[in-house]
Short mmCIF file of C-alpha atoms in Angstrom, two decimals:
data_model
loop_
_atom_site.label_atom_id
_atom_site.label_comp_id
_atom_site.label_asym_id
_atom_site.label_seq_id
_atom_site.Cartn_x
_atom_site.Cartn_y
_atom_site.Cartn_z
CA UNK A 1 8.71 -18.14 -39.00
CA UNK A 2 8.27 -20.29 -35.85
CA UNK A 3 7.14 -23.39 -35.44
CA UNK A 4 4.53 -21.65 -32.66
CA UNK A 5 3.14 -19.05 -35.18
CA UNK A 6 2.85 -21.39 -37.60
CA UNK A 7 0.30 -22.82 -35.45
CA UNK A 8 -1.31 -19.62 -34.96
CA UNK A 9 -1.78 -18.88 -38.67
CA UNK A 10 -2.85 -22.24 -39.20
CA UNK A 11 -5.96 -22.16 -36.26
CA UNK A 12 -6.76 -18.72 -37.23
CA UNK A 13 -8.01 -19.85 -40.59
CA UNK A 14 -9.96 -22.16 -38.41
CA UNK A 15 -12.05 -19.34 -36.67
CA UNK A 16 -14.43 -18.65 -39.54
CA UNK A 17 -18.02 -18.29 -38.16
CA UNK A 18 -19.22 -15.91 -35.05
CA UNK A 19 -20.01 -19.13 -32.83
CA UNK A 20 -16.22 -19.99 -33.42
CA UNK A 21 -14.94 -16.21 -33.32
CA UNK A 22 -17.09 -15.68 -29.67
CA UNK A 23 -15.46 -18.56 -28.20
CA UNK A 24 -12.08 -17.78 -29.38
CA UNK A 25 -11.65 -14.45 -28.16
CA UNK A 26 -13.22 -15.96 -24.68
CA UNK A 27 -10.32 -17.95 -24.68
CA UNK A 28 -8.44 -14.88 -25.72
CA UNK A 29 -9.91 -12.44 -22.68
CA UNK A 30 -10.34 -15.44 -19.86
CA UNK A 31 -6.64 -16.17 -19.91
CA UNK A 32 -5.00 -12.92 -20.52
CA UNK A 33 -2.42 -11.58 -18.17
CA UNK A 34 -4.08 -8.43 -17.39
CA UNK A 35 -7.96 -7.98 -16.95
CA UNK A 36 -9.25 -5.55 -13.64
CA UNK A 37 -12.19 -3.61 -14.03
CA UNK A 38 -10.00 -0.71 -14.66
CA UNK A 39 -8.13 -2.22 -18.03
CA UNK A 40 -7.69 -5.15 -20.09
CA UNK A 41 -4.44 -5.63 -22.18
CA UNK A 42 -3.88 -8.10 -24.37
CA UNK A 43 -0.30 -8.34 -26.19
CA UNK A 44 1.20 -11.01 -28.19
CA UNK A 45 4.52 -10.85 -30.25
CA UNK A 46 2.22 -12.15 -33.72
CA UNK A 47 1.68 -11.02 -36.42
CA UNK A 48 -1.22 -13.20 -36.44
CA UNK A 49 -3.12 -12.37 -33.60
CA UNK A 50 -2.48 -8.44 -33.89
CA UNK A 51 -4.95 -8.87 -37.23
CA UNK A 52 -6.85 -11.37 -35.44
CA UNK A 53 -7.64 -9.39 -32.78
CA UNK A 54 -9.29 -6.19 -34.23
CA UNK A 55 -11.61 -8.96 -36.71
CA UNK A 56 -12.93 -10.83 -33.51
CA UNK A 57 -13.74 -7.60 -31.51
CA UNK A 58 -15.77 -6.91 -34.47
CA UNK A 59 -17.51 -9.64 -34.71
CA UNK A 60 -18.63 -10.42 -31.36
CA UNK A 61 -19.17 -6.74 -30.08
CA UNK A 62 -19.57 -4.35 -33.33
CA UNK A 63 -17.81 -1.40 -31.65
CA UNK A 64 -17.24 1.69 -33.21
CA UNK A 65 -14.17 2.32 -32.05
CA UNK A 66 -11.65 -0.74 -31.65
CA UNK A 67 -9.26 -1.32 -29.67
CA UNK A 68 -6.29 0.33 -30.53
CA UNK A 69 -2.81 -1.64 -31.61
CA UNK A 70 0.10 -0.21 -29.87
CA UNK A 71 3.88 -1.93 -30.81
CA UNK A 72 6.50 -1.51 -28.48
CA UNK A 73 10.21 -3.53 -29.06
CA UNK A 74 12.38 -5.42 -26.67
CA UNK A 75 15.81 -6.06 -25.66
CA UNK A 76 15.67 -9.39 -28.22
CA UNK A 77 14.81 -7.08 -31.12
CA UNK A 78 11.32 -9.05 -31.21
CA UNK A 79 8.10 -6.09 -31.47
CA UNK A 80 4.97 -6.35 -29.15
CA UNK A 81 1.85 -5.54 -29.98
CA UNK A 82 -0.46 -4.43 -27.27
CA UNK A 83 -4.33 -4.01 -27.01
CA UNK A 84 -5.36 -1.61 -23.97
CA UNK A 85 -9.03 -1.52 -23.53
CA UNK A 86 -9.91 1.29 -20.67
CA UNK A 87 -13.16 2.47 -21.37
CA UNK A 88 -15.34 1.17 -18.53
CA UNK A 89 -18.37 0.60 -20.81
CA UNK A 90 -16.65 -1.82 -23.19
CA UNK A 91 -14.97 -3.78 -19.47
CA UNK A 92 -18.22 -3.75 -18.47
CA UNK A 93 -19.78 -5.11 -21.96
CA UNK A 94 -16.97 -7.54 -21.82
CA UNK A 95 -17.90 -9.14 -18.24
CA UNK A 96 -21.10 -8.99 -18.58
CA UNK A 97 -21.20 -11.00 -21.85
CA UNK A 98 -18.61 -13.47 -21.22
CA UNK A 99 -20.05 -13.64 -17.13
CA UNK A 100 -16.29 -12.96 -16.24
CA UNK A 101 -15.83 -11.63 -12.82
CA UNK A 102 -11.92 -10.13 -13.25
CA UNK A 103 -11.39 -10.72 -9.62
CA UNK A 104 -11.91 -14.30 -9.85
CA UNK A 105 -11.73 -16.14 -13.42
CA UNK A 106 -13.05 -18.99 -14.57
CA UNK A 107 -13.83 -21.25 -17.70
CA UNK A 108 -18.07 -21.11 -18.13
CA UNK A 109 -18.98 -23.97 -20.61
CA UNK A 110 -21.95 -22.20 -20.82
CA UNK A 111 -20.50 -19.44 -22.82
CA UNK A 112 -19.61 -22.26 -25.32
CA UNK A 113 -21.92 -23.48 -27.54
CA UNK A 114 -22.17 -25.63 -30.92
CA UNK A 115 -19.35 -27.55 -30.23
CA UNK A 116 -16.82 -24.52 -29.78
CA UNK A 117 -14.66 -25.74 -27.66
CA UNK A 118 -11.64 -26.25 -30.12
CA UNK A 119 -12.20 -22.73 -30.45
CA UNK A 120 -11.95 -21.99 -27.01
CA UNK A 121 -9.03 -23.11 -26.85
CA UNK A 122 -7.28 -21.54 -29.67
CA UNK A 123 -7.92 -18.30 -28.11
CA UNK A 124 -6.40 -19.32 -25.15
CA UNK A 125 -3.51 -20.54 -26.99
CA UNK A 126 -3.31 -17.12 -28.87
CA UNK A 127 -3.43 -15.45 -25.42
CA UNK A 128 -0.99 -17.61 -23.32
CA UNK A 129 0.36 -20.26 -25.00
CA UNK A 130 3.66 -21.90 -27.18
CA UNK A 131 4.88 -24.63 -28.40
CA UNK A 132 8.74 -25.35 -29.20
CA UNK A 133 10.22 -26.21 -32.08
CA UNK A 134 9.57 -30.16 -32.00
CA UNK A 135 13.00 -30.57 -33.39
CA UNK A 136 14.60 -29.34 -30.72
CA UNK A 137 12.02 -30.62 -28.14
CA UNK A 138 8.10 -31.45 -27.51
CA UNK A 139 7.22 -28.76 -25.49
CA UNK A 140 3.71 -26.85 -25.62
CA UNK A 141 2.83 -24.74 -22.67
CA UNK A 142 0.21 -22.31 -21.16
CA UNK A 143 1.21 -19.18 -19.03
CA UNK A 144 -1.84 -19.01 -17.45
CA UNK A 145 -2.15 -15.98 -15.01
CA UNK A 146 -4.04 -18.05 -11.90
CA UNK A 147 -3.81 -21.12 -10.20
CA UNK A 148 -7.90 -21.54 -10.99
CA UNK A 149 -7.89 -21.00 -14.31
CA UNK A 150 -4.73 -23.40 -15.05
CA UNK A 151 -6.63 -26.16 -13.01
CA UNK A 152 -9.41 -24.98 -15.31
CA UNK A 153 -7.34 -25.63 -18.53
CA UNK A 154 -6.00 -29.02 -17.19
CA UNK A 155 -9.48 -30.05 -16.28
CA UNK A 156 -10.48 -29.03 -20.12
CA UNK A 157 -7.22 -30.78 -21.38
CA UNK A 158 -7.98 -34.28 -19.53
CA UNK A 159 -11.46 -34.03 -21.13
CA UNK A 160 -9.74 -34.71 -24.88
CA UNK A 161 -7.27 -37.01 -23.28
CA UNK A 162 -4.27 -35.03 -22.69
CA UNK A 163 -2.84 -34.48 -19.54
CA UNK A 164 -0.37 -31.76 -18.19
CA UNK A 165 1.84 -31.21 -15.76
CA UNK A 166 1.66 -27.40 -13.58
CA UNK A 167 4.59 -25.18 -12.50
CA UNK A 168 4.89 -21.61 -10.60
CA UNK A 169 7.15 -19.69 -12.85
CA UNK A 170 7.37 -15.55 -12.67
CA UNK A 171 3.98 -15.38 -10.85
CA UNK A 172 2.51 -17.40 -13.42
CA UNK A 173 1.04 -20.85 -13.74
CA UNK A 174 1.85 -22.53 -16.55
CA UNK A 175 0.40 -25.82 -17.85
CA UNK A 176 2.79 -27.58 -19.93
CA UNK A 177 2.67 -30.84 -22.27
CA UNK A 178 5.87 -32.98 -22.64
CA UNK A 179 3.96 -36.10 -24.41
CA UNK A 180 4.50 -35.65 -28.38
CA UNK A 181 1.54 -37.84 -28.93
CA UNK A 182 -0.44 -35.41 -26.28
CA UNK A 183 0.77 -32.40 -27.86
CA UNK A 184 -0.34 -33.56 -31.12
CA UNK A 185 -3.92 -34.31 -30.05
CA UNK A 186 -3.87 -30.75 -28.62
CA UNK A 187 -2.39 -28.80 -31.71
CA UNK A 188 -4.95 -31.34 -34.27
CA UNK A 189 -8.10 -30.06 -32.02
CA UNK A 190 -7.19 -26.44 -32.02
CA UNK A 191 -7.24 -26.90 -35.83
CA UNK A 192 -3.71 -27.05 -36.32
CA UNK A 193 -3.68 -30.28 -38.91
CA UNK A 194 -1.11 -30.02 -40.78
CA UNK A 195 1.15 -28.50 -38.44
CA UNK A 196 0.24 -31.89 -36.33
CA UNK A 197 1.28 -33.95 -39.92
CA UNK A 198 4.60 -31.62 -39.66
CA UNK A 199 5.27 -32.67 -36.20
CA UNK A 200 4.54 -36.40 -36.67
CA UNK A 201 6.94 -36.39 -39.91
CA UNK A 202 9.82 -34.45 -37.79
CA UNK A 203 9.13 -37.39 -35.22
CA UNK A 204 9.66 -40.68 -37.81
CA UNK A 205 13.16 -38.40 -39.22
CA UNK A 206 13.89 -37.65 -35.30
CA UNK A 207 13.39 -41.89 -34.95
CA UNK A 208 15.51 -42.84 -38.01
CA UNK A 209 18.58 -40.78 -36.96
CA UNK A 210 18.68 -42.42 -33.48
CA UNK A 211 18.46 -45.69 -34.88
CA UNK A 212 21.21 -45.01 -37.47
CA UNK A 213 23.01 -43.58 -34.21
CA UNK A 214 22.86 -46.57 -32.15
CA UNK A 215 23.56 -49.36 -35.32
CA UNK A 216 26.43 -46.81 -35.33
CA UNK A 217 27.68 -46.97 -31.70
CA UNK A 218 26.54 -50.86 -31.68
CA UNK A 219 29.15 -51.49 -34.49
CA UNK A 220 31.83 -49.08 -32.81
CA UNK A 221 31.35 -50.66 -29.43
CA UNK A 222 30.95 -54.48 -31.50
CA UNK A 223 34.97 -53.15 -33.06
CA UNK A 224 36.39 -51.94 -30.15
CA UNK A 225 35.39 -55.56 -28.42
CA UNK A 226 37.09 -57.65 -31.44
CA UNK A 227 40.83 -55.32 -30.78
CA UNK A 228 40.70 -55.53 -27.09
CA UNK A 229 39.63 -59.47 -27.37
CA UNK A 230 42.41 -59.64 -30.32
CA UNK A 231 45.08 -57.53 -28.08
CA UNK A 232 44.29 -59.95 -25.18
CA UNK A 233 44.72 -63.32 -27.19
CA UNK A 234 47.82 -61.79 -29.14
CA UNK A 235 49.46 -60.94 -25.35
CA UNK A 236 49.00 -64.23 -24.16
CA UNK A 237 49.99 -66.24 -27.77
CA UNK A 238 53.63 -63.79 -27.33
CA UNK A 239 53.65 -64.89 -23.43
CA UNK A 240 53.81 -68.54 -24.73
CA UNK A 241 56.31 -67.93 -27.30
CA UNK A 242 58.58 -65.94 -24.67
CA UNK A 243 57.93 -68.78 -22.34
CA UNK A 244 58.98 -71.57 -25.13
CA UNK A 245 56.22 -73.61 -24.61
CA UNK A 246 54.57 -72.79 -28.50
CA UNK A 247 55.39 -76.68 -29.17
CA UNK A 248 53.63 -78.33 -26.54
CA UNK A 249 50.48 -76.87 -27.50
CA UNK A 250 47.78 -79.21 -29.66
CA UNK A 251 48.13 -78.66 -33.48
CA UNK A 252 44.95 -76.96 -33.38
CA UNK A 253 45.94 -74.47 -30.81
CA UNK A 254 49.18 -73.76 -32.37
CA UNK A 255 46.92 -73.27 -35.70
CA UNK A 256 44.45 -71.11 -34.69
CA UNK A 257 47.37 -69.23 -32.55
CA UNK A 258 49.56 -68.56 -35.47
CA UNK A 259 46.42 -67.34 -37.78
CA UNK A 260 45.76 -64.62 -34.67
CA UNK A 261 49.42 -63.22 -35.09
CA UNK A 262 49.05 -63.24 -38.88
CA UNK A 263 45.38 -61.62 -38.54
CA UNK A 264 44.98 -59.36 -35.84
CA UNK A 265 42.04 -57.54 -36.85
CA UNK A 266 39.81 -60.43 -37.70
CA UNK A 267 37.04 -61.54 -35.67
CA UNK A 268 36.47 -65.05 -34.40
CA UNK A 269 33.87 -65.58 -36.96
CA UNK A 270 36.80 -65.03 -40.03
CA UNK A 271 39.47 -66.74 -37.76
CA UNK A 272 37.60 -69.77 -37.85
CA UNK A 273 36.91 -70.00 -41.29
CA UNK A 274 40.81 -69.74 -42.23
CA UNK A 275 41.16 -73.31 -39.90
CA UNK A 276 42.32 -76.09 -41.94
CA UNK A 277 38.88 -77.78 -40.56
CA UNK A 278 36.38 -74.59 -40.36
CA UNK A 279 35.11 -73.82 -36.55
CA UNK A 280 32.49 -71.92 -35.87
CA UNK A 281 32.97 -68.46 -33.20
CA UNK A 282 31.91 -70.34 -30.23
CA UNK A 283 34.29 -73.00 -31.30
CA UNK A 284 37.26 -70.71 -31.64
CA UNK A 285 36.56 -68.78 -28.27
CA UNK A 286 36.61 -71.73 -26.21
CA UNK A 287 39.95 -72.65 -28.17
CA UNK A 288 41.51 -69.30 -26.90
CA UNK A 289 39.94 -69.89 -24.05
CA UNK A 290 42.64 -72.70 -23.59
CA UNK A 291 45.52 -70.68 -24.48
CA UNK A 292 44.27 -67.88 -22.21
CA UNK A 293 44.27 -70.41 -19.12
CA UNK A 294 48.27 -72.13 -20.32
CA UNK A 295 49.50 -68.34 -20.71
CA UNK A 296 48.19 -67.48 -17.34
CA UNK A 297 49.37 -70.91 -16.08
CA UNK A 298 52.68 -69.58 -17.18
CA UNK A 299 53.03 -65.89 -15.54
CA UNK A 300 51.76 -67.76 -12.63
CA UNK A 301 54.38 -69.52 -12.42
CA UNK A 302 56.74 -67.31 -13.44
CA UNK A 303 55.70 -65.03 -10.53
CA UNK A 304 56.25 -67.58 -8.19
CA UNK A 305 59.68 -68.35 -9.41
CA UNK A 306 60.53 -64.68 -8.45
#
């Protein structure tokens, strides 16, 4: 199962009294792809919302006859289900109860009452929206089928403190939340709690591994500076022997050069505790730092002898 459904499932529990179950399938009907005066179809790929549906039709309307659940598959292997509603009374019953106009939608806050918002807006998550897998990425979005009703939704959104960005993609608008923390607050107000808790926990694992990542790299990258530093002393130490000129350094650089030959994979911290008198790293750079400047000293002059 998804990480998307599982939000479903979770916020349907949620719906549990008619206040709730009118303002959900608002949400539901408002923000549905299809809705003329001729038809309404609602379709979702859930499991969840094709029982939800039939339960909130009967709620808010007590029809005889419900609206029928047709399941049609696709190309992914993934099953439909699709709710047609044709009948001109039950449109008309629709619109007139929820004051939609289909020509030109809009959220009415007056159809929501007793603090159903959160409901709302489950049922417009049922009928339009996702969220990804947060392991993979934070993504939750809303294919919204106008450019009124996804200002709408963004409006509603901003008034919990989450904002959205908006995109034209396939004819649709679609609202969209990159901000884990924002997507959180929206999944937690839909009802989706512990689904939230799930998200938050895959965050903190998500943390851990990149910080175990970048100790990791920092101690690669910290490695592959000791050899090249080591390569580059051990060069110019050889230089100086090939030039003769090992006995006319100090007996601390001839030290502390002989130790690098014998130990070329230590770092400056272990070469100076090996000295005779213990130096500390900055100590035994600026020693090296010496021999760097007699070995260069010495191909510069061997250049010029060319």
């Amino acid at each position: 199962m998804s990480f998307s459904n599982d939000v479903r499932t979770e916020i349907a529990k949620s719906i549990i009294d008619r206040d709730r179950q009118f303002a959900c399938l608002y949400g539901v009907l408002l923000y549905c792809r299809t809705f003329t005066a001729e038809q309404i179809v609602l379709q979702s790929e859930s499991d969840v919302y094709a029982k939800l549906i039939p339960s909130l039709f009967q709620s808010v309307f007590h029809w005889k006859l419900l609206p029928d659940a047709r399941t049609a598959g696709r190309d992914n292997n993934s099953a439909v289900v699709s709710f047609r509603i044709t009948d001109p009374e039950q449109i008309g019953q629709i619109c007139s109860t929820y004051h939609i106009h289909p020509e030109k939608r809009e959220i009415r806050l007056s159809n929501l009452v007793n603090n159903s918002l959160s409901s709302f807006l489950a049922g417009v998550y049922f009928g339009c929206g996702s969220v990804m897998d947060p392991n993979k990425e934070y993504h939750l979005e809303f294919n919204t089928p106008s450019e009124l009703l996804c200002s709408d939704l963004q409006k509603l959104l901003r008034s919990i403190g989450v904002s959205g960005g908006c995109i034209l993609r396939k004819n649709m608008y679609v609202l969209y939340l990159k901000d884990s923390e924002h997507i959180e607050d929206t999944l937690t107000y839909m009802g989706a709690q512990q689904c939230t808790i799930e998200l938050m926990n895959i965050k903190i694992r998500k943390d851990m591994r990149n910080k175990a990542n970048r100790v990791r790299n920092c101690d690669e990258a910290n490695i592959n500076k000791v050899v090249s530093a080591a390569m580059r002393q051990t060069e110019d130490i050889r230089w100086i022997m090939k030039c003769g000129r090992m006995e006319t350094l100090s007996p601390e650089l001839r030290e502390l050069a002989q130790l690098r030959l014998e130990n070329p994979e230590l770092s400056l911290k272990e070469l100076g505790e090996l000295l005779s008198v213990p130096l500390g790293r900055s100590g035994v750079n600026h020693r090296f730092q010496k021999i760097a400047a007699i070995a260069e000293e010495l191909r510069s002059h061997a250049v010029h002898s060319e």
